PDB file of C-alpha atoms in Angstrom:
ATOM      1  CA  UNK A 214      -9.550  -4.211 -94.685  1.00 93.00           C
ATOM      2  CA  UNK A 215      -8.305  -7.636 -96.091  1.00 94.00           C
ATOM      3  CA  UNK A 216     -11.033  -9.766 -94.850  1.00 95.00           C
ATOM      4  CA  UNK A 217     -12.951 -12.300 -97.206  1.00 96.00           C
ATOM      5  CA  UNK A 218     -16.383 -12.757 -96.964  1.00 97.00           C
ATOM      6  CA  UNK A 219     -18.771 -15.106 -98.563  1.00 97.00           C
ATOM      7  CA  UNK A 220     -22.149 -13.227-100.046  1.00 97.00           C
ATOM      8  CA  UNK A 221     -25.344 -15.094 -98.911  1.00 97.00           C
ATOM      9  CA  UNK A 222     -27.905 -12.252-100.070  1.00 97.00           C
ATOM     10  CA  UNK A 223     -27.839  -9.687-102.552  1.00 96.00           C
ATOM     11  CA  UNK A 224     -29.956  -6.579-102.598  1.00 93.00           C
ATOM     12  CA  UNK A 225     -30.104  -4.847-105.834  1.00 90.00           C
ATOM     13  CA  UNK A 226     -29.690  -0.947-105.288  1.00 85.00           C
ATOM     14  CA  UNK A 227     -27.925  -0.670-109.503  1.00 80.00           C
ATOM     15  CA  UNK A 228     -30.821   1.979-110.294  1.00 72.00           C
ATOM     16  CA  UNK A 229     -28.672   4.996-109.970  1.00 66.00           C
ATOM     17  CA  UNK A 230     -31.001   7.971-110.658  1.00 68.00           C
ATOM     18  CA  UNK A 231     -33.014   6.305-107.804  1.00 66.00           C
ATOM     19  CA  UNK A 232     -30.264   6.262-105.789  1.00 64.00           C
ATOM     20  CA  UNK A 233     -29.601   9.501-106.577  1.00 67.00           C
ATOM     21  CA  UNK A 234     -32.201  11.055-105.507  1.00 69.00           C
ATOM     22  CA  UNK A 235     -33.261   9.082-102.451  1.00 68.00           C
ATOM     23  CA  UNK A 236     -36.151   7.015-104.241  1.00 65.00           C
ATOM     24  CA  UNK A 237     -34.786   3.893-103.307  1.00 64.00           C
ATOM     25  CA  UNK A 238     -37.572   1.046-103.478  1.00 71.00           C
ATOM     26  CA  UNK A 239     -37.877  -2.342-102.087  1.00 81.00           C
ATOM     27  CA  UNK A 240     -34.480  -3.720-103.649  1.00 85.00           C
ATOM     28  CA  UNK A 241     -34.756  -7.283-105.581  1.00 88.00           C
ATOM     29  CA  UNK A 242     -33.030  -9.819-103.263  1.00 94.00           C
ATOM     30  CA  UNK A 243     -30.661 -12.517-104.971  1.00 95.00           C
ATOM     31  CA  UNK A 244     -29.013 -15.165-103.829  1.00 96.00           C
ATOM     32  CA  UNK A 245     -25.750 -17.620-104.267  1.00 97.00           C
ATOM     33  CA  UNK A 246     -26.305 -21.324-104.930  1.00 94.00           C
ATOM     34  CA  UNK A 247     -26.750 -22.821-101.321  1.00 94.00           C
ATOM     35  CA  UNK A 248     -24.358 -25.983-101.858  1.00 91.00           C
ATOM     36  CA  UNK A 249     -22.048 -24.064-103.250  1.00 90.00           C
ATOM     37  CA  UNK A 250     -21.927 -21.425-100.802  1.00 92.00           C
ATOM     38  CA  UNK A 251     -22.340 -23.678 -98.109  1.00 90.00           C
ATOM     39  CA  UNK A 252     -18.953 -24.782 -98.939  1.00 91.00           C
ATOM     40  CA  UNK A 253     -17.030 -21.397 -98.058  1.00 92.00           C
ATOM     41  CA  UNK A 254     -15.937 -21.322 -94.733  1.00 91.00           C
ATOM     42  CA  UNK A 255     -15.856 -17.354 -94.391  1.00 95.00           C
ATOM     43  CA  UNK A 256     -17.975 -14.732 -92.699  1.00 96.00           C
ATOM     44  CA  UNK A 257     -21.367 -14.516 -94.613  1.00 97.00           C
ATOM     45  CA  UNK A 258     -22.780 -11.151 -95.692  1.00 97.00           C
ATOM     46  CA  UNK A 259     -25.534  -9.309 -97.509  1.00 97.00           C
ATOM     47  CA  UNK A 260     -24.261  -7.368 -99.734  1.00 97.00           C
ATOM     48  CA  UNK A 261     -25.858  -4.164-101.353  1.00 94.00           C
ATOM     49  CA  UNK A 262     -24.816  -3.816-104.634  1.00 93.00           C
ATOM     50  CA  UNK A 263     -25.041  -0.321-106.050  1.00 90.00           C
ATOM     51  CA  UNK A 264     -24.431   1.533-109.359  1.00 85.00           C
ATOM     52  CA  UNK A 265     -22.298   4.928-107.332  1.00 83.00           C
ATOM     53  CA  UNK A 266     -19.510   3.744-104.576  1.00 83.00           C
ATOM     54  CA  UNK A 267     -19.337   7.719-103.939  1.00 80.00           C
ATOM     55  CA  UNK A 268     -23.580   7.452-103.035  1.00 80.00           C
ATOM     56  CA  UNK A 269     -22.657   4.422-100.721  1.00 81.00           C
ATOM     57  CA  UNK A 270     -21.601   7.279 -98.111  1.00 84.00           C
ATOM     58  CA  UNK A 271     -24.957   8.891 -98.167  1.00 81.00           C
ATOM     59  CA  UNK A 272     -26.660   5.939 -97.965  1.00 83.00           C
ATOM     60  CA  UNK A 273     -24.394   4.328 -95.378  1.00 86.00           C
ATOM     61  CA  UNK A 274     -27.007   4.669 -92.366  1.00 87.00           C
ATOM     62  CA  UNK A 275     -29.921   3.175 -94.656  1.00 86.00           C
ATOM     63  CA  UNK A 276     -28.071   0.619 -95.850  1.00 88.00           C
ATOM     64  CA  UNK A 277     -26.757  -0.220 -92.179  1.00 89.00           C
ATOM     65  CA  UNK A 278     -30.574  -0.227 -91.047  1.00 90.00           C
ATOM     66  CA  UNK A 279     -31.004  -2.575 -93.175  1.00 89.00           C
ATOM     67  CA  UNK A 280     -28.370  -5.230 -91.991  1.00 93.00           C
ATOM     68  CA  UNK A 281     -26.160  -4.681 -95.273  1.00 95.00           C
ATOM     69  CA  UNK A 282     -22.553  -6.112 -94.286  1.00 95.00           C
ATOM     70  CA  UNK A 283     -20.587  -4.811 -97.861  1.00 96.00           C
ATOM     71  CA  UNK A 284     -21.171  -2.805-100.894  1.00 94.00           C
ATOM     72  CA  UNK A 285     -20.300  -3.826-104.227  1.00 95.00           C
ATOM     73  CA  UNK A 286     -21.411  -3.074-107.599  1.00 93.00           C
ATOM     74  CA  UNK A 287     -21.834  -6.378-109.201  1.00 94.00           C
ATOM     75  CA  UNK A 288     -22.426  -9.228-106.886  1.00 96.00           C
ATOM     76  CA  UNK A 289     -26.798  -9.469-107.144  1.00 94.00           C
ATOM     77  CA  UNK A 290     -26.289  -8.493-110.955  1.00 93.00           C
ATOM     78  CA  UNK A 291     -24.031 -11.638-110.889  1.00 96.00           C
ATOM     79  CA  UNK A 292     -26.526 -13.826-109.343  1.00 96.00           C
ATOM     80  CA  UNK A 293     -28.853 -13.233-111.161  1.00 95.00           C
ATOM     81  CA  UNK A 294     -27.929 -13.890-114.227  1.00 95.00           C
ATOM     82  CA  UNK A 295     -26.467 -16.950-112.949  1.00 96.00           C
ATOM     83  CA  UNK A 296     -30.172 -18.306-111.947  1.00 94.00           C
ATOM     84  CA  UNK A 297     -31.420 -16.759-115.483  1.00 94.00           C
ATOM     85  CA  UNK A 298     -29.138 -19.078-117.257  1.00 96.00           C
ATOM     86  CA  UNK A 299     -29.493 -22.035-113.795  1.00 95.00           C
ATOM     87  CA  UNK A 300     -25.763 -21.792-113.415  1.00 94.00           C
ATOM     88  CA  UNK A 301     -24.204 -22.278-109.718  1.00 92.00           C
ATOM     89  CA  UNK A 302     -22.809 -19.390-108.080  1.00 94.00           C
ATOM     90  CA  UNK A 303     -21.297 -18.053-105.446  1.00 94.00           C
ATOM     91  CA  UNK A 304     -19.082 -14.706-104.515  1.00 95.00           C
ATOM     92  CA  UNK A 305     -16.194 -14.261-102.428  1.00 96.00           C
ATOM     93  CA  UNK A 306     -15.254 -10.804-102.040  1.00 96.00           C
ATOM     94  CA  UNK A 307     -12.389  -9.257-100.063  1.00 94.00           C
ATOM     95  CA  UNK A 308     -12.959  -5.833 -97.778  1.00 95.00           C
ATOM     96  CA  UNK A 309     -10.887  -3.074 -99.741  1.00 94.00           C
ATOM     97  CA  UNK A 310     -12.132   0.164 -97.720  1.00 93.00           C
ATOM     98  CA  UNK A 311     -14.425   1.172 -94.624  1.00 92.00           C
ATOM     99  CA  UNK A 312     -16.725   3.424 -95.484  1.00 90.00           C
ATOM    100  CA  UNK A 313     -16.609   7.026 -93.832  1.00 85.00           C
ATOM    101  CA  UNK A 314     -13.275   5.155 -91.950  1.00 89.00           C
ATOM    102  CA  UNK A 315     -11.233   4.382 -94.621  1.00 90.00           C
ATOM    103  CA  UNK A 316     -13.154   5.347 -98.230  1.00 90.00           C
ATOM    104  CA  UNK A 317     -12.394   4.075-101.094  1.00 90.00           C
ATOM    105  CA  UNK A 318     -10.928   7.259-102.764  1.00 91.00           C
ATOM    106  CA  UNK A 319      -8.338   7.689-100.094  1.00 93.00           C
ATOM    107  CA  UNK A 320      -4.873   6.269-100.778  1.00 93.00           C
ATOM    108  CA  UNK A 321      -3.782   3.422 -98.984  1.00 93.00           C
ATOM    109  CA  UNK A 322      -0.674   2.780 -96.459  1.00 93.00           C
ATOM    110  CA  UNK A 323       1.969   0.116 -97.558  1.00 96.00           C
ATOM    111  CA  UNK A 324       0.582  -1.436 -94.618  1.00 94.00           C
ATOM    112  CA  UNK A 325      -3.191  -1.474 -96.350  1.00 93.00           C
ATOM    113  CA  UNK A 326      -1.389  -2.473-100.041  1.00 95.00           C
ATOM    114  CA  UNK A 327      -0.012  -5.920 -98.303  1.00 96.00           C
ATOM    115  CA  UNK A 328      -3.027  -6.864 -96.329  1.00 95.00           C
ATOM    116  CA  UNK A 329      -4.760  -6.619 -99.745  1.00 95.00           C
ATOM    117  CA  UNK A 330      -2.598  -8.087-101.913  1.00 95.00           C
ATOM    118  CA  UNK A 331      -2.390 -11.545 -99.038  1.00 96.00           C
ATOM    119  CA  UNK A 332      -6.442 -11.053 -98.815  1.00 95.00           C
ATOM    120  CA  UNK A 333      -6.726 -11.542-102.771  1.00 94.00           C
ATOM    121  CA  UNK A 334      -3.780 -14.224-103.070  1.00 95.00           C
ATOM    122  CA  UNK A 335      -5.867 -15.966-100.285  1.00 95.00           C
ATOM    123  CA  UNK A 336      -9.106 -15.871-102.209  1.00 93.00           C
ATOM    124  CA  UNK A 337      -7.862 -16.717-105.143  1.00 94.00           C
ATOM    125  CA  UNK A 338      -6.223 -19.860-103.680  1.00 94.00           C
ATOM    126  CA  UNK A 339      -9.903 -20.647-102.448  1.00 93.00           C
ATOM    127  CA  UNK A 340     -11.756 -20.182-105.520  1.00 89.00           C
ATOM    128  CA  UNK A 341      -9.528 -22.443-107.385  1.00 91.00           C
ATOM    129  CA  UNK A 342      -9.954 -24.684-104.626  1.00 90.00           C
ATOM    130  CA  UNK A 343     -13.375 -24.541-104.382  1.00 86.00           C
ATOM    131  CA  UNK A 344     -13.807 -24.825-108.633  1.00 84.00           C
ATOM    132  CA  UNK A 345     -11.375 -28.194-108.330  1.00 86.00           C
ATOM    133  CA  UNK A 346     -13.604 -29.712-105.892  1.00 82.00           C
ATOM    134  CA  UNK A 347     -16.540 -29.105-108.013  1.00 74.00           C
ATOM    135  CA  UNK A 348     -15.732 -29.843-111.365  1.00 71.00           C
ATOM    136  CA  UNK A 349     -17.302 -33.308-111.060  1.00 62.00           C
ATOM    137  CA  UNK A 350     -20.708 -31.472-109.764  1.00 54.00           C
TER     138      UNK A 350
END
């Protein structure tokens, strides 16, 4: 919990009455801009995003079969309609649960609360970073 990541692929899994009931097909894949991403110094994931955080448990084995790192529920709709419109993009997301370990529905420790709140502080302080750098791009 607390660590930032950088997204380099994005599986589309948003289709919830397929995730539902186990029909899952051959996600779409998206990505980030390279240059831009390239520029995050941070772990690099693929992420699965998905329309059900509360499904993410049932999947959980799937999904780690198939080298997913995170779940979210935006990051490949995000991409992609960043390449729709040719727009650079990139995602930096910060670990808020551990699924089946620590799941999202369970309350936190203080402990938890202040490794998040440094984790987003942290990001944030990157992203502006990053976006300052780039402005001229």
């Amino acid at each position: 919990i607390g660590s930032l990541v950088s997204v380099v692929k994005a599986s589309a899994f948003e289709g919830f009455s397929r995730l539902l009931l186990g029909k899952e097909k051959q996600p779409d894949i998206f990505y980030p801009d390279q240059g831009l991403a390239g520029k995050l110094d941070l772990p690099q994931v693929h992420c699965a995003t998905v329309s059900s955080l509360k499904l993410e448990e049932d999947r959980f084995y799937s999904f780690e079969s198939s080298g997913v790192d995170v779940i979210d529920m935006e990051c490949s709709a995000f991409f992609a309609a960043a390449g729709h419109v040719t727009l650079k993009a990139a995602a930096v997301l910060y670990v808020s649960d551990v699924i089946k370990a620590k799941p999202f529905y369970q309350p936190l420790d203080e402990s938890s609360q202040k490794v998040l709140s440094s984790s987003l502080s942290r990001g944030v302080n990157l992203l502006c970073a990053l976006s300052k750098a780039n402005t001229n791009d």
